[in-house]
Short mmCIF file of C-alpha atoms and ligand atoms in Angstrom, two decimals:
data_model
loop_
_atom_site.label_atom_id
_atom_site.label_comp_id
_atom_site.label_asym_id
_atom_site.label_seq_id
_atom_site.Cartn_x
_atom_site.Cartn_y
_atom_site.Cartn_z
CA MET P 1 21.23 12.13 -1.57
CA THR P 2 23.90 9.60 -0.84
CA ALA P 3 24.03 6.63 1.41
CA THR P 4 27.26 6.18 3.38
CA VAL P 5 29.11 3.24 4.84
CA THR P 6 30.97 4.13 8.00
CA SER P 7 32.82 2.30 10.70
CA GLU P 8 33.39 3.75 14.18
CA SER P 9 36.95 5.05 14.75
CA VAL P 10 39.17 2.33 16.06
CA GLU P 11 41.70 2.78 18.82
CA PRO P 12 44.90 0.68 18.53
CA GLY P 13 44.28 -2.76 20.02
CA GLU P 14 40.50 -2.44 19.78
CA ALA P 15 38.37 -4.60 17.62
CA ALA P 16 36.77 -2.78 14.76
CA GLN P 17 33.09 -2.00 15.31
CA PRO P 18 30.81 -3.45 12.71
CA ALA P 19 30.38 -1.19 9.71
CA THR P 20 27.10 0.64 9.47
CA ALA P 21 25.38 1.26 6.19
CA ARG P 22 23.67 4.58 6.86
CA PHE P 23 20.65 6.12 5.20
CA PRO P 24 20.64 9.81 4.27
CA ASP P 25 19.95 12.30 7.04
CA GLY P 26 16.24 13.05 7.24
CA PHE P 27 15.26 9.59 5.85
CA VAL P 28 11.85 8.85 7.33
CA TRP P 29 11.18 5.56 9.18
CA GLY P 30 7.66 4.42 9.74
CA SER P 31 5.12 1.62 9.58
CA ALA P 32 1.84 1.27 7.72
CA THR P 33 -1.65 -0.16 8.31
CA ALA P 34 -5.12 0.27 6.77
CA SER P 35 -8.49 0.95 8.32
CA TYR P 36 -10.42 -2.16 7.42
CA GLN P 37 -7.46 -4.36 8.23
CA ILE P 38 -7.03 -3.25 11.87
CA GLU P 39 -9.89 -1.05 13.18
CA GLY P 40 -12.81 -3.41 13.83
CA ALA P 41 -15.79 -1.49 15.39
CA ALA P 42 -17.49 -2.10 12.08
CA THR P 43 -20.90 -0.74 13.09
CA GLU P 44 -19.82 1.71 15.80
CA ASP P 45 -20.28 5.47 15.95
CA GLY P 46 -22.28 5.59 12.76
CA ARG P 47 -19.91 3.79 10.40
CA GLY P 48 -21.76 2.61 7.25
CA PRO P 49 -21.01 -0.69 5.47
CA SER P 50 -18.11 -0.89 3.01
CA ILE P 51 -17.61 -3.23 0.07
CA TRP P 52 -15.34 -5.31 2.32
CA ASP P 53 -18.11 -5.86 4.84
CA THR P 54 -20.31 -7.16 2.06
CA PHE P 55 -17.59 -9.19 0.37
CA SER P 56 -16.27 -10.81 3.51
CA ARG P 57 -19.83 -11.91 4.33
CA THR P 58 -20.24 -13.53 0.90
CA PRO P 59 -19.55 -17.24 1.35
CA GLY P 60 -16.31 -18.44 -0.17
CA LYS P 61 -14.72 -15.03 -0.74
CA VAL P 62 -12.46 -14.69 2.31
CA PHE P 63 -10.52 -17.50 4.01
CA ALA P 64 -12.66 -19.27 6.61
CA GLY P 65 -15.31 -16.59 6.41
CA HIS P 66 -13.13 -14.09 8.34
CA THR P 67 -14.30 -10.47 8.41
CA GLY P 68 -12.96 -7.13 9.66
CA ASP P 69 -15.75 -6.78 12.25
CA VAL P 70 -13.27 -6.86 15.19
CA ALA P 71 -9.85 -7.16 13.46
CA CYS P 72 -7.24 -5.76 15.87
CA ASP P 73 -9.81 -3.67 17.73
CA HIS P 74 -7.56 -0.69 16.99
CA TYR P 75 -10.60 1.62 17.06
CA HIS P 76 -10.61 1.14 20.85
CA ARG P 77 -6.97 0.38 21.42
CA TYR P 78 -5.37 3.08 19.30
CA ARG P 79 -3.73 4.72 22.33
CA ASP P 80 -1.94 1.54 23.27
CA ASP P 81 -0.95 1.02 19.64
CA VAL P 82 0.51 4.51 19.43
CA ALA P 83 2.47 3.84 22.59
CA ILE P 84 3.93 0.70 20.95
CA MET P 85 4.91 2.83 17.94
CA ALA P 86 6.65 5.29 20.22
CA ASP P 87 8.51 2.44 21.96
CA LEU P 88 9.80 1.32 18.57
CA GLY P 89 10.95 4.86 17.81
CA LEU P 90 8.77 5.20 14.77
CA GLN P 91 9.01 8.65 13.22
CA SER P 92 5.96 8.38 11.08
CA TYR P 93 2.78 6.27 10.85
CA ARG P 94 0.81 5.65 7.68
CA PHE P 95 -2.83 4.87 8.31
CA SER P 96 -5.94 5.11 6.20
CA ILE P 97 -9.26 6.78 6.87
CA ALA P 98 -12.36 4.66 6.50
CA TRP P 99 -14.60 6.62 4.06
CA PRO P 100 -17.74 4.86 5.39
CA ARG P 101 -17.01 6.28 8.87
CA ILE P 102 -17.00 9.80 7.41
CA GLN P 103 -19.82 9.52 4.89
CA PRO P 104 -21.78 6.34 5.73
CA ASP P 105 -23.72 6.62 2.41
CA GLY P 106 -20.67 7.52 0.32
CA THR P 107 -22.03 11.04 -0.39
CA GLY P 108 -23.97 13.61 1.61
CA PRO P 109 -24.16 13.94 5.34
CA VAL P 110 -20.90 13.90 7.33
CA ASN P 111 -20.69 11.66 10.35
CA THR P 112 -18.65 13.72 12.78
CA ARG P 113 -18.15 10.81 15.20
CA GLY P 114 -16.13 9.12 12.46
CA LEU P 115 -13.98 12.20 12.00
CA ASP P 116 -13.58 12.41 15.75
CA PHE P 117 -11.79 9.05 15.78
CA TYR P 118 -9.12 10.20 13.31
CA ASP P 119 -8.86 13.46 15.20
CA ARG P 120 -8.04 11.54 18.42
CA LEU P 121 -5.65 9.28 16.61
CA THR P 122 -3.85 12.23 14.96
CA ASP P 123 -3.46 14.03 18.32
CA GLU P 124 -2.21 10.89 19.98
CA LEU P 125 0.45 10.41 17.33
CA LEU P 126 1.55 14.05 17.43
CA GLY P 127 1.68 13.85 21.19
CA GLN P 128 4.21 11.10 20.84
CA GLY P 129 6.19 12.89 18.18
CA ILE P 130 5.05 10.67 15.37
CA GLN P 131 4.12 12.28 12.06
CA PRO P 132 0.81 11.06 10.56
CA VAL P 133 0.70 10.11 6.89
CA VAL P 134 -2.92 9.74 5.77
CA THR P 135 -4.18 7.49 3.01
CA LEU P 136 -7.70 8.58 1.97
CA TYR P 137 -8.64 5.34 0.22
CA HIS P 138 -7.31 1.90 1.18
CA TRP P 139 -10.07 -0.12 -0.45
CA ASP P 140 -13.05 0.28 1.88
CA LEU P 141 -15.48 1.95 -0.49
CA PRO P 142 -18.89 2.78 1.02
CA GLN P 143 -21.23 -0.01 -0.12
CA ALA P 144 -23.84 2.64 -1.10
CA LEU P 145 -21.48 3.92 -3.84
CA GLU P 146 -20.78 0.37 -5.09
CA SER P 147 -24.53 -0.18 -5.35
CA ARG P 148 -24.59 2.79 -7.73
CA GLY P 149 -21.75 1.39 -9.91
CA GLY P 150 -18.68 1.77 -7.69
CA TRP P 151 -15.40 2.75 -9.36
CA ALA P 152 -16.84 1.75 -12.75
CA SER P 153 -18.99 4.87 -12.40
CA ARG P 154 -17.75 8.40 -12.81
CA GLU P 155 -19.88 9.49 -9.89
CA THR P 156 -17.49 7.73 -7.51
CA ALA P 157 -14.54 9.89 -8.68
CA LEU P 158 -16.55 13.05 -7.90
CA ALA P 159 -17.69 11.64 -4.57
CA PHE P 160 -14.09 10.80 -3.65
CA ALA P 161 -12.96 14.40 -4.19
CA GLU P 162 -15.75 15.58 -1.91
CA TYR P 163 -14.84 13.11 0.81
CA ALA P 164 -11.16 14.11 0.51
CA GLN P 165 -12.03 17.74 1.21
CA ILE P 166 -14.18 16.78 4.25
CA ALA P 167 -11.26 14.80 5.72
CA TYR P 168 -8.76 17.55 4.97
CA ALA P 169 -10.97 20.25 6.49
CA ARG P 170 -10.90 18.35 9.81
CA LEU P 171 -7.32 17.05 9.90
CA GLY P 172 -5.36 19.24 7.45
CA ASP P 173 -4.09 21.58 10.15
CA ARG P 174 -2.20 18.67 11.78
CA VAL P 175 -1.58 16.05 9.04
CA PRO P 176 1.30 17.07 6.79
CA THR P 177 1.13 14.26 4.19
CA TRP P 178 -1.91 13.26 2.18
CA THR P 179 -2.04 10.18 0.01
CA THR P 180 -5.06 9.86 -2.23
CA LEU P 181 -5.22 6.19 -3.15
CA ASN P 182 -3.54 3.00 -2.12
CA GLU P 183 -2.73 0.63 -4.99
CA PRO P 184 -5.46 1.49 -7.54
CA TRP P 185 -4.24 -1.48 -9.55
CA CYS P 186 -5.70 -3.78 -6.87
CA SER P 187 -8.95 -1.80 -6.61
CA ALA P 188 -9.43 -1.97 -10.40
CA PHE P 189 -8.11 -5.36 -11.44
CA LEU P 190 -8.62 -7.50 -8.33
CA GLY P 191 -11.85 -5.71 -7.60
CA TYR P 192 -13.44 -5.68 -11.05
CA ALA P 193 -11.52 -8.10 -13.32
CA SER P 194 -10.48 -11.20 -11.33
CA GLY P 195 -12.98 -10.50 -8.55
CA ARG P 196 -10.53 -11.83 -5.92
CA HIS P 197 -11.14 -8.66 -3.92
CA ALA P 198 -14.22 -6.64 -3.14
CA PRO P 199 -16.58 -5.91 -4.84
CA GLY P 200 -15.83 -9.25 -6.60
CA VAL P 201 -16.84 -8.18 -10.11
CA GLN P 202 -15.42 -10.12 -13.07
CA ASP P 203 -15.72 -7.79 -16.06
CA PRO P 204 -12.70 -6.35 -17.89
CA ALA P 205 -14.61 -3.38 -19.23
CA SER P 206 -15.57 -2.39 -15.68
CA ALA P 207 -11.94 -2.81 -14.58
CA PHE P 208 -10.72 -0.34 -17.22
CA ARG P 209 -13.48 2.12 -16.34
CA ALA P 210 -12.39 1.69 -12.69
CA VAL P 211 -8.73 2.48 -13.62
CA HIS P 212 -9.90 5.71 -15.14
CA HIS P 213 -12.25 6.77 -12.39
CA LEU P 214 -9.69 5.97 -9.67
CA LEU P 215 -7.17 8.13 -11.51
CA LEU P 216 -9.74 10.83 -12.04
CA GLY P 217 -10.68 10.72 -8.39
CA HIS P 218 -7.06 11.15 -7.51
CA GLY P 219 -6.69 14.10 -9.83
CA LEU P 220 -9.79 15.88 -8.52
CA ALA P 221 -8.85 15.21 -4.89
CA ALA P 222 -5.21 16.27 -5.37
CA GLU P 223 -6.24 19.54 -6.94
CA ALA P 224 -8.77 20.25 -4.19
CA LEU P 225 -6.29 19.37 -1.41
CA ARG P 226 -3.61 21.60 -3.00
CA ALA P 227 -6.10 24.48 -3.18
CA ALA P 228 -7.00 23.91 0.45
CA GLY P 229 -3.35 24.16 1.41
CA ALA P 230 -2.10 20.56 1.77
CA GLY P 231 1.68 20.45 2.03
CA THR P 232 2.72 17.05 0.72
CA ILE P 233 0.40 15.24 -1.69
CA GLY P 234 1.00 11.82 -3.14
CA ILE P 235 -0.47 8.57 -4.40
CA THR P 236 0.68 5.08 -3.54
CA LEU P 237 0.94 2.49 -6.33
CA ASN P 238 2.17 -1.10 -6.33
CA PRO P 239 4.35 -0.78 -9.36
CA ASP P 240 5.42 -4.17 -10.64
CA ALA P 241 9.04 -5.14 -11.17
CA VAL P 242 8.38 -6.98 -14.45
CA ILE P 243 11.15 -9.27 -15.53
CA PRO P 244 11.25 -11.09 -18.89
CA VAL P 245 12.09 -14.75 -18.23
CA ASP P 246 14.59 -14.69 -21.08
CA PRO P 247 15.81 -11.14 -21.34
CA ALA P 248 17.35 -11.89 -24.74
CA SER P 249 14.10 -13.12 -26.23
CA PRO P 250 12.17 -10.48 -28.23
CA ALA P 251 8.93 -12.40 -27.56
CA ASP P 252 9.50 -12.36 -23.81
CA GLN P 253 10.46 -8.67 -24.00
CA ALA P 254 7.18 -7.92 -25.85
CA ALA P 255 5.25 -9.86 -23.19
CA ALA P 256 6.98 -7.88 -20.44
CA ARG P 257 6.09 -4.64 -22.21
CA ILE P 258 2.40 -5.52 -22.10
CA ALA P 259 2.55 -6.60 -18.46
CA ASP P 260 4.39 -3.40 -17.63
CA GLY P 261 1.79 -1.38 -19.46
CA LEU P 262 -1.13 -2.96 -17.66
CA HIS P 263 0.38 -2.68 -14.23
CA ASN P 264 2.60 0.40 -14.41
CA ARG P 265 2.34 2.70 -17.42
CA ILE P 266 -1.46 2.73 -17.49
CA PHE P 267 -1.28 4.50 -14.08
CA LEU P 268 2.04 6.31 -14.15
CA ASP P 269 1.80 7.85 -17.60
CA PRO P 270 -1.47 9.71 -17.06
CA LEU P 271 -0.49 10.61 -13.50
CA ILE P 272 2.98 12.00 -14.31
CA LYS P 273 3.03 12.53 -18.11
CA GLY P 274 -0.61 13.55 -18.64
CA ALA P 275 -1.67 10.85 -21.17
CA TYR P 276 -2.44 7.16 -21.36
CA PRO P 277 0.12 5.21 -23.43
CA ASP P 278 -1.03 4.47 -26.96
CA ASP P 279 -0.62 0.69 -26.53
CA MET P 280 -2.82 0.68 -23.42
CA ARG P 281 -5.54 2.79 -25.23
CA GLU P 282 -5.50 0.18 -27.92
CA LEU P 283 -5.64 -2.70 -25.38
CA MET P 284 -8.50 -1.13 -23.46
CA SER P 285 -10.46 -0.44 -26.61
CA ARG P 286 -10.51 -4.21 -27.32
CA PHE P 287 -12.86 -4.48 -24.27
CA THR P 288 -14.78 -1.22 -24.18
CA PRO P 289 -15.29 2.01 -26.07
CA LEU P 290 -13.18 4.67 -24.42
CA ASP P 291 -16.10 7.06 -24.09
CA PHE P 292 -15.55 7.16 -20.32
CA ILE P 293 -12.40 9.22 -20.93
CA SER P 294 -13.72 12.76 -21.38
CA ASP P 295 -11.75 15.65 -22.84
CA GLY P 296 -9.66 17.16 -20.15
CA ASP P 297 -9.63 14.09 -17.90
CA GLU P 298 -5.97 13.24 -18.53
CA LYS P 299 -4.98 16.85 -17.75
CA GLN P 300 -7.03 16.62 -14.54
CA ILE P 301 -5.30 13.39 -13.55
CA ASN P 302 -1.89 14.97 -14.23
CA GLN P 303 -1.68 17.01 -10.98
CA PRO P 304 1.73 17.78 -9.54
CA ILE P 305 2.56 15.26 -6.83
CA ASP P 306 5.25 15.70 -4.18
CA VAL P 307 5.93 12.03 -3.63
CA LEU P 308 5.14 8.73 -5.25
CA GLY P 309 4.46 5.95 -2.78
CA VAL P 310 5.81 2.59 -3.77
CA ASN P 311 4.50 -0.67 -2.26
CA TYR P 312 6.82 -3.55 -3.12
CA TYR P 313 6.74 -7.21 -2.13
CA THR P 314 7.76 -9.43 -5.13
CA PRO P 315 8.57 -9.19 -8.85
CA SER P 316 6.65 -10.67 -11.77
CA TYR P 317 8.33 -12.95 -14.27
CA VAL P 318 6.77 -12.85 -17.75
CA SER P 319 7.27 -14.93 -20.87
CA ALA P 320 5.60 -15.47 -24.20
CA LYS P 321 3.56 -18.68 -24.23
CA PRO P 322 1.35 -19.25 -27.23
CA GLY P 323 -2.08 -20.58 -26.33
CA GLN P 324 -1.89 -19.36 -22.68
CA PRO P 325 -5.26 -17.82 -21.62
CA ALA P 326 -5.19 -14.28 -20.21
CA ALA P 327 -4.60 -14.00 -16.47
CA PRO P 328 -7.93 -13.12 -14.82
CA GLU P 329 -6.47 -9.95 -13.28
CA ALA P 330 -4.74 -8.91 -16.48
CA PRO P 331 -7.23 -8.64 -19.39
CA GLY P 332 -5.51 -8.72 -22.76
CA THR P 333 -2.60 -10.98 -21.73
CA GLU P 334 -3.51 -13.97 -23.87
CA GLY P 335 -0.29 -15.74 -24.86
CA ILE P 336 1.58 -14.42 -21.80
CA SER P 337 2.68 -16.62 -18.90
CA PHE P 338 3.24 -15.15 -15.43
CA ALA P 339 4.85 -18.34 -14.02
CA LYS P 340 7.63 -17.52 -11.57
CA PRO P 341 10.97 -19.39 -11.34
CA ALA P 342 11.64 -21.51 -8.31
CA GLY P 343 13.22 -19.63 -5.39
CA PRO P 344 12.74 -18.67 -1.75
CA VAL P 345 9.16 -17.47 -1.04
CA THR P 346 7.29 -15.97 1.88
CA ASP P 347 4.13 -17.44 3.46
CA MET P 348 2.13 -15.73 0.65
CA ASN P 349 4.17 -17.81 -1.79
CA TRP P 350 5.65 -14.57 -3.00
CA LEU P 351 9.21 -14.87 -4.46
CA ILE P 352 11.81 -12.97 -2.45
CA GLU P 353 13.97 -10.82 -4.72
CA PRO P 354 15.36 -7.63 -3.11
CA ASP P 355 17.38 -6.65 -6.19
CA ALA P 356 14.17 -6.37 -8.18
CA LEU P 357 13.25 -3.55 -5.78
CA ARG P 358 16.45 -1.68 -6.54
CA LYS P 359 15.86 -2.00 -10.27
CA LEU P 360 12.26 -0.93 -9.88
CA LEU P 361 13.23 2.23 -7.85
CA GLU P 362 15.86 3.07 -10.44
CA ARG P 363 13.35 2.65 -13.29
CA LEU P 364 10.72 4.81 -11.54
CA HIS P 365 13.41 7.45 -10.88
CA ASN P 366 14.75 7.47 -14.44
CA ASP P 367 11.40 7.28 -16.34
CA TYR P 368 9.24 9.43 -14.02
CA GLY P 369 11.68 11.61 -12.00
CA VAL P 370 9.53 12.02 -8.89
CA PRO P 371 10.62 11.67 -5.25
CA LEU P 372 9.84 8.19 -4.00
CA MET P 373 8.83 6.73 -0.66
CA ILE P 374 8.49 3.07 0.15
CA THR P 375 5.01 3.13 1.66
CA GLU P 376 4.83 -0.65 2.14
CA ASN P 377 7.33 -3.49 2.19
CA GLY P 378 7.32 -6.62 4.34
CA ALA P 379 6.65 -10.27 4.50
CA ALA P 380 4.12 -12.78 5.84
CA TYR P 381 5.56 -15.49 8.01
CA PRO P 382 3.62 -17.71 10.41
CA GLU P 383 5.75 -17.53 13.57
CA VAL P 384 3.82 -17.07 16.79
CA PRO P 385 4.98 -17.15 20.41
CA ALA P 386 5.78 -20.59 21.85
CA PRO P 387 3.33 -21.57 24.61
CA GLY P 388 4.21 -19.68 27.75
CA SER P 389 6.58 -17.34 25.95
CA ASP P 390 6.24 -13.73 24.88
CA GLU P 391 8.87 -14.02 22.21
CA VAL P 392 8.45 -14.46 18.43
CA HIS P 393 11.62 -15.42 16.59
CA ASP P 394 10.72 -14.26 13.12
CA THR P 395 14.22 -14.49 11.73
CA ARG P 396 13.08 -14.85 8.09
CA ARG P 397 11.17 -11.55 8.34
CA VAL P 398 14.30 -9.86 9.63
CA GLU P 399 16.28 -11.28 6.72
CA TYR P 400 13.59 -10.15 4.26
CA LEU P 401 13.51 -6.57 5.66
CA ASP P 402 17.34 -6.38 5.86
CA GLY P 403 17.69 -7.50 2.23
CA HIS P 404 15.14 -5.00 0.96
CA LEU P 405 16.61 -2.16 2.97
CA ARG P 406 19.99 -2.94 1.42
CA ALA P 407 18.34 -2.76 -1.98
CA CYS P 408 17.02 0.75 -1.02
CA LEU P 409 20.50 1.83 0.01
CA ASP P 410 21.90 0.57 -3.32
CA ALA P 411 19.20 2.55 -5.17
CA ILE P 412 20.04 5.67 -3.17
CA SER P 413 23.72 5.23 -3.95
CA ASN P 414 22.81 5.05 -7.58
CA GLY P 415 21.04 8.44 -7.38
CA VAL P 416 17.45 7.57 -6.58
CA ASP P 417 15.61 10.20 -4.53
CA LEU P 418 14.09 7.86 -1.94
CA ARG P 419 12.73 9.73 1.07
CA GLY P 420 11.57 7.03 3.47
CA TYR P 421 10.44 3.48 4.31
CA PHE P 422 7.26 2.15 5.95
CA VAL P 423 7.28 -1.42 6.99
CA TRP P 424 4.08 -3.40 6.27
CA SER P 425 2.78 -3.92 8.76
CA LEU P 426 2.88 -2.53 12.31
CA MET P 427 0.89 -5.54 13.49
CA ASP P 428 -0.65 -8.77 12.24
CA ASN P 429 -4.04 -7.93 10.70
CA PHE P 430 -6.88 -8.89 8.29
CA GLU P 431 -5.04 -9.77 5.10
CA TRP P 432 -7.98 -9.28 2.68
CA ALA P 433 -8.93 -12.53 0.93
CA GLU P 434 -6.54 -14.41 3.21
CA GLY P 435 -8.34 -13.28 6.37
CA TYR P 436 -6.19 -13.59 9.48
CA ALA P 437 -4.32 -16.58 8.12
CA LYS P 438 -1.31 -14.53 6.96
CA ARG P 439 0.72 -12.55 9.50
CA PHE P 440 2.63 -9.49 8.19
CA GLY P 441 3.15 -7.68 11.49
CA VAL P 442 6.33 -6.84 13.31
CA ILE P 443 3.99 -6.93 16.33
CA HIS P 444 2.21 -10.23 16.98
CA VAL P 445 -1.52 -10.00 17.65
CA ASP P 446 -3.27 -12.72 19.65
CA TYR P 447 -6.77 -12.36 18.19
CA ALA P 448 -8.42 -14.16 21.07
CA THR P 449 -7.13 -11.70 23.72
CA GLN P 450 -6.00 -8.79 21.55
CA GLU P 451 -2.63 -8.86 23.25
CA ARG P 452 0.23 -7.38 21.29
CA ARG P 453 3.76 -8.75 21.49
CA PRO P 454 6.76 -7.33 19.63
CA LYS P 455 8.41 -9.91 17.42
CA ASP P 456 12.15 -10.02 17.02
CA SER P 457 11.71 -8.03 13.80
CA ALA P 458 10.16 -5.14 15.78
CA ARG P 459 13.22 -4.94 18.06
CA TRP P 460 15.53 -5.25 15.03
CA TYR P 461 13.58 -2.48 13.22
CA ALA P 462 13.84 -0.18 16.29
CA ASP P 463 17.62 -0.62 16.15
CA VAL P 464 17.65 0.23 12.41
CA ILE P 465 15.71 3.41 13.13
CA ARG P 466 17.92 4.37 16.04
CA ARG P 467 21.11 4.06 14.03
CA ASN P 468 19.43 5.22 10.72
CA GLY P 469 21.10 2.29 9.08
CA LEU P 470 22.03 -1.36 8.90
CA GLU P 471 24.86 -3.19 10.50
C1 FCB S 501 -0.79 -4.63 -0.19
C2 FCB S 501 -1.91 -3.89 0.51
C3 FCB S 501 -1.85 -4.01 2.01
C4 FCB S 501 -1.40 -5.37 2.44
C5 FCB S 501 -0.19 -5.88 1.71
C6 FCB S 501 0.27 -7.24 2.11
O1 FCB S 501 -1.24 -4.89 -1.53
O2 FCB S 501 -1.84 -2.49 0.22
O3 FCB S 501 -3.10 -3.63 2.53
O4 FCB S 501 -2.51 -6.26 2.38
O5 FCB S 501 -0.45 -5.85 0.34
#
C-alpha cells in the first residue's frame, strides 16, 4: 500500500490547487465510542451493574462523583447519533457491547432486551451504509464477576468466551469485524495495580493474573468466533511508544526495554508469537508464582488475528533514575523515571508527538507483521460553544488530528500495512476517572439538554473522509 501526494491538473494561468496527501484506496474512516462512556440507561431493560457503576459510586474515585448513569443518553438517541455519523460521511463505527446488558450476572441467563439494543443499532448503521465494528469488552465487566475475583480469576476468561459467542450468535450475520478486548493494559494495570480505574484494586500479583486471564479470554473468544464464522477478528491494544530520554545511554535503554516489556511485549508476544518474553516471566515471578499460566495457555492465546487495533495518544519517556520508586501502574519499575520532557500537551496533560505514532506503527509492523488499524486517536480540549452560538472552534484538535494523520501517511509510505483510522471520539463522553470534565468529541454534547453540535473538527474530518486525504 502506498500513500500518494497529488495536485489537481493546472491549466495555464490558473493557480495551482493545494496538493492533497491521499490515503490508499479502501482506507477505512470511522469514529469510536464505548458503551459505558455514552449509553446511559444504566438500569434499563434488564442491564446488570458493572464494575464502573460500582467504582463511580465510590467516593473519591471519579471526578466530582460523575457516573455513566445518563452519559450521552445514546441508548435512547442512537438513531439521531447514527444520522450525525452519516452526515459526517463516516464509513465505519466502532462501538462496544455492554456485557452486563447481555448477561446481567456475568454468566448464565441471556437478557434478550440487551441484545435487542445492539440489534437495532446495527441495523440503523447498516441502513445508513456504515459498517459496524464491535468491541466485546471496553471495561464494563459485570460486577457479579468481579465479586468472584474479576480478571484475576480464570473463571472470567471462560465467561468472556461464552459471552462472545452469545453476542456473535445474535449479530454475527451483520457485523463483519469483531474486536475482543479494548486496551487490556488498562484493564489489568489501571484496574488491579494502580487502582485508578475500576475495580480499583492495588495488588501487582492480581494485575499480572489479570493480564493472563484477559489474554486467555481473548484467545478462547477468538477461537470460538472463528469457528462460528467471524470474518475479521482482532484485538485493540494501547501499545506504548516508549522513548529513552537519552537514546545513547545504556541505562536509559535498559529502562526503556523494561517499560516496553510491561506495556507492549507482555501482550504482543503471547498474542502473536505464542509465548511470554523471558524477561517478563522473570519480572512477574517477583510478585507471584506463575501457576496461573497453565500448559497450553500460550498456544490458546496465540490465535490468528486479522487486524491489530492500535490506540495511540501520547508517547512515554523513560530514563534510569536510581532510587525512584516503581510507578503504581508499572510494578517492577523501581529505578525508572517516566517523567516527560516539556512540550505541547492536550487537556489531559498528554504530550503531543505525532512522529512517535509513526515510529510505533513501524515498530509494530516490523516486529509483529500484522495488519494494523488505528482504532483510537484524538485529543481532549475544553472548547464549548460561545453563549448563543452553535459553533465550536476546536482548532487545536484539528491540528492534533492533522498531525497524527500525517504520521499515519508517513508510516504507510514506509511500508506499514495500515488499514484505517477511527477518531476518538464521535462525541464528548464520560472520560472514566475524569468524568465529564474532559471532552474528546468531534461532536459537542451539552449534558444538560443532550444537544449535539458538530465542532469545527467534525466538519474538517468530514472533508478528510470525502477527499480520502489531507490538504
Ligand atoms: C482510551 C480508552 C477510551 C478513551 C480514551 C481517551 O484509553 O480506550 O475509552 O477513554 O482513552
